[in-house]
Amino acid sequence: MTNKGMTPPIVDTDIWVYLILSGYYERIIAYYGYLQFSDVVEKEILKWQSNTQEFSNVARVFKNLKDQHDVRVIHFDEFDALSQASINHTLSEYGLKTVDILEKNKGEFTSLLYALHKDIHRFKTNDRKFKEEVEDTLDETFTFVNWIDILDNYSTNFKEKLEIQKQVDTKQLKMKKQNHKHTKQDPRWDKLKQYIKEK
């Protein structure tokens, strides 16, 4: 299964964690050729280096794949001045600071904004509520893909899907016991939905 002619999706931090915990990152990269990330998400992922050996793999694999060009990072300075101003202005409308300042949940916001500005039509995120709220306001060619979609599309059979889901759930529980802070739904999604409608 391969589709290297399609523009690779942009991926948020939560989905990257699932891809590492499951090992499915290899299948997705084999399918698309590479995966794209915003520079803000890259910073969030690299913070995982401070986790235990098992979970620091989230950052270590990312760095290795970036060196091999299987992971590509979209940097804010790649955008022209008008796009940069638009992105930063939009972030400020949601109470976020400029792209260069790391804040909670900024990765999801910048990923979607970068995707809209770069004409990327697939966003891998696990925020189902947000997807349901905004998908009707986006062009029909724009697709949100969550973890369950990935399990459905990349598992070799139903048994493997169940086994991988159980494996990921077990690892997530272990992370919670280690007091890892998980991202929660951000109320600023409503403002982002309004911004998308206006575009």
PDB file of C-alpha atoms in Angstrom, residues 40 76 84-103 106 110:
ATOM      1  CA  VAL A  40       5.629  24.343  16.945  1.00  0.00           C
ATOM      2  CA  PHE A  76       7.244  29.776  10.131  1.00  0.00           C
ATOM      3  CA  GLN A  84       3.267  35.260   8.631  1.00  0.00           C
ATOM      4  CA  ALA A  85       1.249  38.314   9.640  1.00  0.00           C
ATOM      5  CA  SER A  86      -2.005  36.436   8.982  1.00  0.00           C
ATOM      6  CA  ILE A  87      -0.909  33.411  11.050  1.00  0.00           C
ATOM      7  CA  ASN A  88       0.277  35.522  13.989  1.00  0.00           C
ATOM      8  CA  HIS A  89      -2.821  37.718  13.848  1.00  0.00           C
ATOM      9  CA  THR A  90      -5.061  34.649  13.873  1.00  0.00           C
ATOM     10  CA  LEU A  91      -3.158  33.193  16.831  1.00  0.00           C
ATOM     11  CA  SER A  92      -3.547  36.465  18.738  1.00  0.00           C
ATOM     12  CA  GLU A  93      -7.309  36.337  18.171  1.00  0.00           C
ATOM     13  CA  TYR A  94      -7.337  33.057  20.121  1.00  0.00           C
ATOM     14  CA  GLY A  95      -5.325  34.516  22.970  1.00  0.00           C
ATOM     15  CA  LEU A  96      -2.094  32.897  21.797  1.00  0.00           C
ATOM     16  CA  LYS A  97       1.241  34.635  21.415  1.00  0.00           C
ATOM     17  CA  THR A  98       3.342  34.655  18.252  1.00  0.00           C
ATOM     18  CA  VAL A  99       4.507  31.368  16.732  1.00  0.00           C
ATOM     19  CA  ASP A 100       7.980  31.559  18.313  1.00  0.00           C
ATOM     20  CA  ILE A 101       6.603  31.342  21.895  1.00  0.00           C
ATOM     21  CA  LEU A 102       5.666  27.818  23.041  1.00  0.00           C
ATOM     22  CA  GLU A 103       2.210  27.547  24.650  1.00  0.00           C
ATOM     23  CA  LYS A 106      -0.495  25.928  20.069  1.00  0.00           C
ATOM     24  CA  THR A 110      -0.456  26.209  14.003  1.00  0.00           C
TER      25      THR A 110
END
